[in-house]
N, CA, C and O of each residue as an XYZ file, in Angstrom:
692
protein
N      -3.533     -4.512     -3.158
C      -3.377     -3.465     -2.621
C      -4.638     -3.393     -1.582
O      -5.777     -3.680     -1.948
N      -4.262     -2.903      0.011
C      -5.247     -3.027      1.263
C      -5.890     -1.846      1.476
O      -6.987     -1.823      2.035
N      -5.351     -0.886      1.105
C      -5.680      0.653      0.708
C      -7.116      0.935      1.253
O      -7.392      1.388      2.364
N      -8.082      0.535      0.135
C      -9.482      1.228     -0.320
C     -10.285     -0.106      0.808
O     -11.175      0.109      1.630
N      -9.665     -1.370      0.516
C     -10.413     -2.403      1.939
C     -10.236     -1.991      3.150
O     -11.011     -2.432      3.999
N      -9.393     -1.234      3.477
C      -9.146     -0.893      4.900
C     -10.054      0.069      5.418
O     -10.312      0.048      6.622
N     -10.678      1.082      4.511
C     -11.306      2.046      4.914
C     -12.812      1.507      5.252
O     -13.406      0.760      4.474
N     -13.386      1.966      6.517
C     -14.599      1.860      6.841
C     -15.275      2.992      6.527
O     -14.946      4.153      6.770
N     -16.704      2.392      5.708
C     -17.339      3.529      5.123
C     -18.659      3.670      6.178
O     -19.044      2.623      6.699
N     -19.280      4.782      6.470
C     -20.242      5.035      7.804
C     -21.272      5.961      7.348
O     -21.244      7.183      7.495
N     -22.446      5.074      6.618
C     -23.494      6.120      5.812
C     -24.219      7.107      7.249
O     -24.203      6.766      8.432
N     -24.619      7.966      6.852
C     -25.401      9.025      7.477
C     -24.642      9.619      8.902
O     -25.166      9.580     10.016
N     -23.320     10.162      8.605
C     -22.276     10.430      9.480
C     -21.218     11.697      8.796
O     -20.427     11.533      7.867
N     -21.368     12.441      9.241
C     -22.134     13.344     10.392
C     -23.574     13.294     10.253
O     -24.382     12.730     10.991
N     -23.825     14.112      8.968
C     -25.498     14.271      8.654
C     -26.049     13.105      7.895
O     -25.410     12.062      7.751
N     -27.254     13.302      7.411
C     -27.862     11.973      6.567
C     -27.120     12.329      5.224
O     -26.420     13.336      5.126
N     -27.335     11.366      4.116
C     -26.892     11.707      3.138
C     -25.436     11.465      2.847
O     -25.250     10.790      1.835
N     -24.479     11.812      3.421
C     -23.584     11.695      3.642
C     -22.355     10.268      3.749
O     -21.820     10.241      4.858
N     -22.047      9.549      3.132
C     -21.230      8.676      3.730
C     -19.967      8.745      3.835
O     -19.272      8.553      2.837
N     -19.392      9.039      5.087
C     -18.096      9.351      5.706
C     -17.002      8.196      5.602
O     -17.293      7.172      6.221
N     -15.750      8.199      4.893
C     -14.864      7.420      4.635
C     -14.153      7.599      6.013
O     -13.909      8.755      6.358
N     -13.795      6.563      6.841
C     -13.013      6.718      7.897
C     -11.920      5.952      8.178
O     -11.895      4.780      8.557
N     -10.611      7.038      7.868
C      -9.530      6.106      7.561
C      -9.029      5.510      8.776
O      -8.112      4.696      8.669
N      -9.552      5.830     10.064
C      -8.537      5.805     11.194
C      -8.465      3.889     11.016
O      -7.571      3.305     11.628
N      -9.386      3.136     10.222
C      -9.205      2.113     10.374
C      -8.136      1.613      9.523
O      -7.450      0.732     10.041
N      -7.795      2.008      8.199
C      -6.511      2.262      7.374
C      -5.490      2.351      8.341
O      -4.805      1.331      8.420
N      -5.148      3.389      9.195
C      -4.007      3.686     10.138
C      -3.974      2.455     11.183
O      -2.849      2.096     11.535
N      -4.995      1.825     11.674
C      -4.412      0.762     12.534
C      -4.425     -0.458     12.104
O      -4.520     -1.454     12.822
N      -4.307     -0.437     10.600
C      -3.598     -1.591      9.834
C      -2.566     -1.304      9.472
O      -2.455     -0.400      8.644
N      -1.596     -1.889      9.903
C       0.006     -2.051      9.944
C       0.299     -2.087      8.455
O       1.109     -1.267      8.021
N      -0.284     -2.965      7.614
C       0.162     -3.171      6.205
C      -0.578     -2.203      5.284
O      -0.140     -1.777      4.215
N      -2.139     -1.819      6.015
C      -2.548     -0.446      4.737
C      -1.588      0.367      4.921
O      -0.690      0.525      4.093
N      -1.685      1.165      6.360
C      -1.042      2.374      6.739
C       0.500      2.219      5.883
O       0.664      3.151      5.096
N       1.398      1.421      5.903
C       2.692      1.371      5.586
C       2.560      1.550      3.988
O       3.190      2.418      3.383
N       1.496      0.456      3.235
C       1.243      0.754      2.011
C       1.037      2.223      1.499
O       1.569      2.868      0.595
N       0.211      2.462      2.281
C       0.088      4.427      1.685
C       1.192      4.615      1.792
O       1.878      4.403      0.792
N       1.893      5.118      3.101
C       2.964      6.056      3.177
C       3.869      5.532      2.105
O       4.296      6.285      1.230
N       4.209      4.097      2.158
C       4.919      3.801      0.951
C       5.239      4.102     -0.193
O       6.353      4.280     -0.685
N       3.666      4.190     -0.863
C       3.383      4.371     -2.112
C       3.487      6.416     -2.115
O       3.767      6.990     -3.167
N       3.303      6.961     -1.226
C       3.613      8.646     -1.415
C       5.305      8.514     -1.383
O       5.972      9.042     -2.273
N       5.746      7.984     -0.603
C       7.232      8.127     -0.219
C       7.837      7.993     -1.755
O       8.611      8.760     -2.327
N       7.290      6.885     -2.189
C       8.261      6.512     -3.697
C       7.573      7.531     -4.758
O       8.210      7.635     -5.807
N       6.580      8.174     -4.685
C       6.200      8.914     -5.548
C       6.911     10.403     -5.872
O       7.020     10.924     -6.982
N       7.382     10.958     -4.523
C       8.246     12.195     -4.340
C       9.271     12.087     -4.079
O       9.955     13.060     -3.761
N       9.716     10.898     -4.121
C      11.466     11.119     -3.387
C      12.301     11.253     -4.478
O      13.517     11.143     -4.319
N      11.815     11.478     -5.581
C      12.867     12.170     -6.637
C      12.333     13.229     -7.105
O      12.994     13.821     -7.958
N      11.483     13.594     -6.855
C      10.896     15.200     -7.178
C      11.358     16.616     -6.237
O      10.684     17.643     -6.161
N      12.400     16.423     -5.704
C      13.125     17.348     -5.470
C      12.296     18.348     -4.500
O      12.413     19.546     -4.758
N      11.513     17.995     -3.464
C      10.606     18.612     -2.896
C      10.962     19.417     -1.799
O      11.869     18.818     -1.220
N      10.708     20.468     -1.221
C      11.289     21.215      0.129
C      10.842     20.876      0.944
O      11.541     20.460      1.868
N       8.942     20.870      1.070
C       8.414     20.895      2.178
C       7.105     20.116      1.940
O       6.522     20.094      0.857
N       6.671     19.434      3.136
C       5.422     18.970      2.828
C       4.239     19.643      4.039
O       4.364     19.657      5.264
N       3.135     20.150      3.226
C       2.154     20.938      3.938
C       0.825     20.037      4.483
O      -0.006     19.637      3.669
N       0.727     19.818      5.591
C      -0.142     18.980      5.994
C      -1.392     19.355      6.341
O      -1.243     20.317      7.094
N      -2.745     19.087      6.184
C      -3.751     19.442      6.449
C      -4.526     19.084      7.849
O      -4.957     17.931      7.830
N      -4.834     19.878      9.192
C      -5.591     19.413     10.160
C      -6.633     18.225      9.707
O      -7.408     18.460      8.780
N      -6.644     17.234     10.218
C      -5.691     16.825     10.830
C      -5.052     15.618     10.583
O      -3.947     15.243     10.975
N      -5.950     14.996      9.819
C      -5.332     13.361      9.239
C      -4.335     13.565      8.202
O      -3.799     12.574      7.706
N      -4.017     14.761      7.810
C      -2.759     15.518      6.810
C      -1.608     15.108      7.516
O      -0.699     14.417      7.056
N      -1.703     15.636      8.825
C      -0.707     15.694      9.588
C       0.059     13.966      9.823
O       1.258     13.717      9.949
N      -0.742     13.292      9.822
C      -0.488     11.868     10.369
C       0.016     11.402      8.863
O       0.657     10.390      9.146
N       0.089     11.536      7.577
C       0.069     10.776      6.447
C       1.640     11.932      6.254
O       2.720     11.361      6.109
N       1.615     13.102      6.269
C       2.219     14.295      5.892
C       3.526     14.004      6.356
O       4.525     13.820      5.662
N       3.416     13.973      7.796
C       4.556     14.188      8.652
C       5.524     12.943      8.249
O       6.652     13.240      7.855
N       5.107     11.359      8.331
C       5.716     10.428      7.303
C       6.060     10.632      6.798
O       7.260     10.369      6.881
N       5.588     11.406      5.495
C       6.367     11.785      4.489
C       7.772     12.506      4.500
O       8.793     12.071      3.967
N       7.653     13.575      5.137
C       8.042     14.429      5.659
C       9.608     13.950      6.202
O      10.726     14.401      5.955
N       9.255     13.116      6.834
C      10.473     12.500      7.700
C      11.646     11.615      6.904
O      12.876     11.573      6.912
N      10.434     10.857      6.134
C      11.375      9.893      4.975
C      11.883     10.404      4.208
O      12.713      9.829      3.504
N      11.559     11.721      4.059
C      11.887     12.166      2.507
C      13.079     13.270      2.917
O      13.846     13.652      2.033
N      13.234     13.866      4.555
C      14.275     14.342      5.228
C      13.781     16.027      4.762
O      14.616     16.894      4.507
N      12.768     16.186      4.732
C      12.534     17.758      4.484
C      11.418     18.284      5.746
O      11.007     17.658      6.723
N      11.163     19.502      5.347
C      10.189     20.088      6.769
C       8.562     20.038      6.396
O       7.971     20.323      5.355
N       8.196     19.660      7.405
C       7.011     19.690      7.438
C       6.264     20.673      8.114
O       6.777     20.936      9.202
N       4.911     21.520      7.794
C       4.317     22.361      7.841
C       3.077     22.257      8.231
O       2.474     22.090      7.171
N       2.165     22.247      9.236
C       1.293     22.121      9.253
C       0.336     23.116      9.429
O       0.564     24.104     10.126
N      -0.905     22.900      8.749
C      -2.019     24.036      8.333
C      -3.079     23.753      9.564
O      -3.393     22.570      9.691
N      -3.621     24.613     10.411
C      -4.558     24.259     11.476
C      -5.713     25.078     11.177
O      -5.839     26.008     10.381
N      -6.459     24.587     11.910
C      -7.841     25.398     12.124
C      -7.431     26.861     12.553
O      -6.254     27.157     12.754
N      -8.433     27.727     12.677
C      -8.065     28.960     12.982
C      -7.867     29.055     14.788
O      -8.521     28.514     15.680
N      -6.825     29.870     14.836
C      -6.751     30.274     16.775
C      -5.978     29.292     16.910
O      -5.993     29.184     18.136
N      -5.004     28.128     16.374
C      -4.344     27.160     17.202
C      -2.833     27.084     16.458
O      -2.165     26.052     16.514
N      -2.350     28.350     15.723
C      -1.082     28.681     15.641
C      -0.632     30.192     16.762
O      -1.305     31.199     16.979
N       0.424     29.899     17.166
C       0.707     30.773     17.937
C       1.456     32.074     17.536
O       1.526     32.988     18.358
N       2.225     32.239     15.849
C       2.747     33.196     15.904
C       1.944     33.907     14.592
O       0.827     33.476     14.307
N       2.442     34.827     13.931
C       1.767     35.384     12.613
C       1.287     34.286     11.656
O       1.939     33.264     11.443
N      -0.008     34.591     11.040
C      -0.416     33.671     10.610
C      -1.274     34.386      9.099
O      -1.856     35.454      9.286
N      -1.304     33.955      8.097
C      -2.156     33.872      6.531
C      -3.655     32.902      7.395
O      -3.627     31.963      8.190
N      -4.855     33.685      6.763
C      -5.654     32.425      6.918
C      -6.730     32.669      5.438
O      -6.751     33.530      4.559
N      -7.317     31.787      5.638
C      -8.376     31.319      4.236
C      -9.511     30.644      5.073
O      -9.408     29.750      5.913
N     -10.946     31.494      4.495
C     -12.154     30.841      5.146
C     -12.542     29.549      3.673
O     -12.344     29.802      2.484
N     -12.928     28.648      4.045
C     -13.598     28.218      2.965
C     -15.344     27.130      3.341
O     -15.881     27.004      4.441
N     -15.643     26.747      2.482
C     -16.899     26.295      2.620
C     -16.671     24.624      2.522
O     -15.805     24.315      1.702
N     -17.366     23.405      3.289
C     -16.952     21.936      3.263
C     -18.497     21.478      2.430
O     -19.246     22.094      1.671
N     -18.507     20.192      2.968
C     -19.504     19.543      2.714
C     -20.927     19.871      3.537
O     -22.076     19.949      3.100
N     -20.334     20.055      5.092
C     -21.257     20.292      6.083
C     -20.977     21.458      6.803
O     -21.300     21.377      7.988
N     -20.538     22.389      6.497
C     -20.207     23.447      7.076
C     -19.282     24.499      6.761
O     -18.741     24.181      5.702
N     -18.734     25.866      7.272
C     -17.899     26.612      7.183
C     -16.673     26.326      8.008
O     -16.660     25.385      8.801
N     -15.466     27.263      7.803
C     -14.417     26.930      8.202
C     -13.290     27.795      7.783
O     -13.203     28.275      6.653
N     -12.371     27.990      8.800
C     -11.108     28.661      8.198
C      -9.796     28.033      8.747
O      -9.693     27.628      9.905
N      -8.997     27.995      8.005
C      -7.757     27.446      8.015
C      -6.326     28.485      8.540
O      -6.475     29.704      8.448
N      -5.478     28.135      8.878
C      -4.599     29.210      9.236
C      -2.603     28.437      8.547
O      -2.489     27.260      8.205
N      -1.907     29.010      8.532
C      -0.620     28.807      8.845
C       0.511     29.744      8.606
O       0.579     30.588      7.712
N       1.396     29.477      9.534
C       2.512     30.602      9.721
C       2.941     31.437      8.631
O       3.312     30.911      7.582
N       2.929     32.568      8.762
C       3.298     33.486      7.274
C       4.803     33.256      7.187
O       5.371     34.094      6.485
N       5.737     32.146      7.834
C       7.318     32.171      7.667
C       7.377     30.274      7.346
O       8.394     29.677      6.993
N       6.247     29.748      7.545
C       6.022     28.442      7.211
C       6.691     27.810      5.492
O       7.376     26.814      5.259
N       6.180     28.795      4.610
C       7.336     28.359      3.264
C       7.520     29.613      2.825
O       6.872     30.606      3.154
N       8.661     29.528      1.873
C       9.434     30.496      1.291
C       9.219     30.650      0.045
O       8.924     29.580     -0.486
N       9.244     31.835     -0.904
C       9.159     32.116     -2.544
C       9.977     31.134     -3.044
O      11.127     31.006     -2.625
N       9.445     30.330     -4.010
C      10.233     29.476     -4.620
C      11.130     27.647     -4.046
O      11.914     26.848     -4.558
N      10.258     27.802     -2.546
C      10.248     26.128     -2.415
C       9.163     25.648     -3.085
O       8.187     26.273     -3.501
N       9.476     24.199     -3.172
C       8.590     23.234     -4.038
C       7.517     22.807     -2.476
O       7.965     22.899     -1.334
N       6.377     22.447     -2.740
C       5.785     21.876     -1.913
C       4.717     21.072     -2.044
O       3.885     21.480     -2.854
N       4.474     20.041     -1.495
C       3.047     18.998     -1.632
C       2.381     18.985     -0.595
O       2.718     18.519      0.493
N       1.202     19.602     -0.937
C       0.172     19.357     -0.046
C      -0.542     18.036      0.124
O      -0.998     17.502     -0.887
N      -0.671     17.508      1.201
C      -1.172     16.290      1.786
C      -2.204     16.419      2.793
O      -2.159     17.016      3.869
N      -3.284     15.657      2.178
C      -4.602     15.191      3.365
C      -4.948     14.117      3.043
O      -4.595     13.647      1.961
N      -5.939     13.272      4.132
C      -6.116     12.356      4.122
C      -6.997     12.113      2.827
O      -6.732     11.131      2.134
N      -8.298     13.177      2.374
C      -9.241     12.658      1.581
C      -9.736     14.244      1.060
O      -9.652     15.307      1.675
N     -10.262     13.973     -0.270
C     -10.795     14.979     -0.742
C     -11.879     14.930     -1.691
O     -11.878     14.541     -2.859
N     -12.956     15.473     -0.857
C     -14.104     15.356     -1.350
C     -14.807     16.419     -2.307
O     -14.951     16.262     -3.519
N     -15.355     17.879     -1.333
C     -15.550     19.120     -1.980
C     -14.123     19.723     -2.184
O     -14.055     20.483     -3.150
N     -13.307     19.597     -1.683
C     -11.940     20.729     -2.100
C     -11.806     21.876     -1.393
O     -10.957     22.723     -1.671
N     -12.711     21.989     -0.344
C     -12.829     23.218      0.420
C     -11.432     23.486      1.115
O     -10.881     24.586      1.074
N     -10.863     22.272      1.818
C      -9.644     22.593      2.628
C      -8.894     22.825      2.092
O      -8.209     23.811      2.362
N      -8.642     22.020      1.047
C      -7.709     21.920      0.258
C      -7.257     23.012     -0.537
O      -6.079     23.365     -0.580
N      -8.376     23.656     -1.294
C      -8.725     24.805     -2.100
C      -8.107     26.013     -1.415
O      -7.478     26.855     -2.056
N      -8.350     26.104      0.273
C      -7.889     27.231      1.001
C      -6.381     27.160      1.694
O      -5.792     28.070      2.278
N      -5.959     25.861      1.461
C      -4.451     25.680      1.359
C      -3.556     25.937      0.417
O      -2.353     26.184      0.500
N      -4.502     25.826     -0.773
C      -3.541     25.967     -1.637
C      -3.512     27.607     -2.186
O      -2.561     28.057     -2.824
N      -4.415     28.203     -1.914
C      -4.249     29.622     -1.731
C      -3.554     30.389     -0.893
O      -3.239     31.573     -1.011
N      -3.298     29.499      0.110
C      -2.267     29.934      1.138
C      -0.779     30.150      1.054
O       0.025     31.001      1.436
N      -0.751     28.724      0.220
C       0.434     28.268     -0.303
C       1.259     29.274     -1.170
O       2.351     29.784     -0.916
N       0.316     29.450     -2.442
C       0.639     30.235     -3.356
C       0.751     32.099     -3.023
O       1.328     32.983     -3.656
N       0.063     32.137     -1.976
C       0.129     33.742     -1.749
C       1.576     34.106     -1.000
O       2.063     35.230     -0.880
N       2.246     32.558     -0.426
C       3.407     32.868      0.192
C       4.587     32.990     -0.854
O       5.724     33.376     -0.581
N       4.130     32.597     -2.094
C       5.260     32.268     -3.258
C       5.552     31.038     -3.424
O       6.301     30.829     -4.378
N       5.180     30.021     -2.749
C       5.830     28.527     -2.806
C       5.497     28.162     -4.049
O       4.438     28.599     -4.501
N       6.180     27.438     -4.721
C       5.705     26.220     -5.965
C       4.799     25.259     -5.529
O       4.953     24.722     -4.432
N       3.996     25.018     -6.167
C       3.005     23.921     -5.690
C       3.454     22.656     -6.433
O       2.798     22.396     -7.442
N       4.163     22.066     -6.208
C       4.159     20.562     -7.216
C       2.748     19.768     -7.010
O       2.255     19.399     -8.077
N       2.224     19.532     -6.181
C       1.194     18.470     -6.350
C       0.286     18.329     -4.873
O       0.769     18.282     -3.742
N      -0.629     18.297     -5.107
C      -2.104     17.880     -3.790
C      -2.121     16.447     -3.936
O      -2.573     15.845     -4.911
N      -1.462     15.800     -2.633
C      -1.848     14.187     -2.499
C      -3.049     14.016     -0.950
O      -3.301     14.590      0.110
N      -3.523     12.689     -1.855
C      -4.665     12.348     -0.889
C      -4.283     10.778     -0.949
O      -3.511     10.143     -1.668
N      -5.209     10.398      0.182
C      -4.979      9.223      0.207
C      -6.366      8.269     -0.555
O      -6.341      7.169     -1.105
N      -7.570      9.271     -0.292
C      -8.870      8.939     -1.165
C      -9.226     10.307     -1.579
O      -8.982     11.369     -1.006
N     -10.032     10.012     -3.008
C     -10.825     11.048     -3.278
C     -11.843     10.827     -3.934
O     -11.679     10.125     -4.932
N     -13.117     11.279     -3.662
C     -14.713     11.093     -3.879
C     -14.936     12.109     -5.243
O     -15.418     13.241     -5.227
N     -14.470     11.403     -6.336
C     -14.768     12.529     -7.387
C     -16.448     12.656     -8.105
O     -16.710     13.005     -9.257
N     -17.094     12.390     -7.387
C     -18.388     12.750     -7.374
C     -18.969     14.159     -6.824
O     -20.048     14.724     -7.004
N     -18.095     14.413     -6.263
C     -18.196     15.872     -5.523
C     -17.172     16.623     -5.576
O     -16.806     17.330     -4.637
N     -16.367     16.511     -7.152
C     -15.644     17.278     -7.966
C     -14.780     18.156     -7.115
O     -14.782     19.326     -7.499
N     -14.089     17.926     -6.131
C     -12.973     18.906     -5.304
C     -12.072     19.093     -6.268
O     -11.445     20.120     -6.011
N     -11.625     18.481     -7.474
C     -10.565     18.665     -8.181
C     -11.103     20.343     -8.863
O     -10.399     21.032     -9.601
N     -12.140     20.615     -8.503
C     -12.681     21.658     -9.423
C     -12.228     23.227     -8.419
O     -12.042     24.383     -8.799
N     -12.183     22.711     -7.287
C     -11.764     23.959     -6.689
C     -10.523     24.434     -6.482
O     -10.320     25.436     -5.797
N      -9.247     23.500     -7.270
C      -7.775     23.751     -7.641
C      -7.554     23.700     -8.704
O      -6.654     22.912     -8.995
N      -8.044     24.274     -9.562
C      -8.057     24.595    -11.065
C      -6.372     24.833    -11.106
O      -5.704     25.595    -10.407
N      -5.975     24.000    -12.068
C      -4.063     24.281    -12.362
C      -2.862     23.271    -11.652
O      -1.645     23.136    -11.782
N      -3.936     22.651    -10.830
C      -3.029     22.045     -9.547
C      -3.172     20.613     -9.983
O      -4.275     20.198    -10.340
N      -2.173     19.883     -9.973
C      -1.904     18.533    -10.153
C      -2.585     17.872     -8.642
O      -2.338     18.267     -7.502
N      -3.578     16.665     -9.089
C      -4.025     15.980     -7.868
C      -3.728     14.570     -8.030
O      -3.957     13.938     -9.061
N      -3.132     14.030     -6.813
C      -2.871     12.562     -6.760
C      -3.533     12.017     -5.511
O      -3.610     12.504     -4.383
N      -4.096     10.608     -6.125
C      -4.566      9.725     -4.831
C      -4.560      8.624     -4.982
O      -4.155      8.284     -6.094
N      -4.953      7.551     -4.073
C      -4.438      6.393     -3.694
C      -5.559      5.333     -4.275
O      -5.389      4.198     -4.720
N      -6.838      6.151     -4.105
C      -7.640      5.431     -4.263
C      -8.953      6.318     -4.364
O      -8.740      7.445     -3.917
N     -10.080      6.156     -4.763
C     -11.282      6.814     -5.226
C     -12.690      5.611     -4.471
O     -12.480      4.426     -4.209
N     -14.005      6.312     -4.268
C     -15.092      5.978     -3.738
C     -15.818      6.546     -4.962
O     -15.858      7.770     -4.838
N     -16.347      6.184     -5.978
C     -17.076      6.783     -7.160
C     -18.993      6.316     -6.276
O     -19.252      5.186     -5.862
N     -19.944      7.455     -6.218
C     -20.943      7.345     -6.553
C     -21.567      6.382     -5.364
O     -22.752      6.061     -5.280
N     -20.711      6.067     -4.636
C     -21.313      4.939     -3.146
C     -21.292      5.982     -2.086
O     -21.616      5.697     -0.933
């Protein structure tokens, strides 16, 4: 598996004490990018998923590929003020700040089977906010999928009762 080895670690960015896991190097590697996408496709191809919800911004990269390959809809979750129609919003805290996410009110329907995709789960703020919006709109959340999980930051705790899948972990590093 080339996935973990292809991810660059940047100590002290964006603030001292944080080790940033840079997935741009994974996306630049044809083998690692293909392997990541293929593993997600294989996981979800037989689960009767209706929509992929991708979180701004790198969740768009992996989520759009997955939606395309599964021949299903893709729903972007954006930072506040970036979507043109009526939205639902949810605010959250992350390891170095606060923010608000939005998604269109008509993006998922009650009973639709949804997988949320992002590149990385750290403290769980962004995915926690996204889970709340998906549930408020009545969709059935099948799972949250990530390329990287940082288990020491306990992001899973922000989404109790939600299944979490990740391709690799960086623990205590």
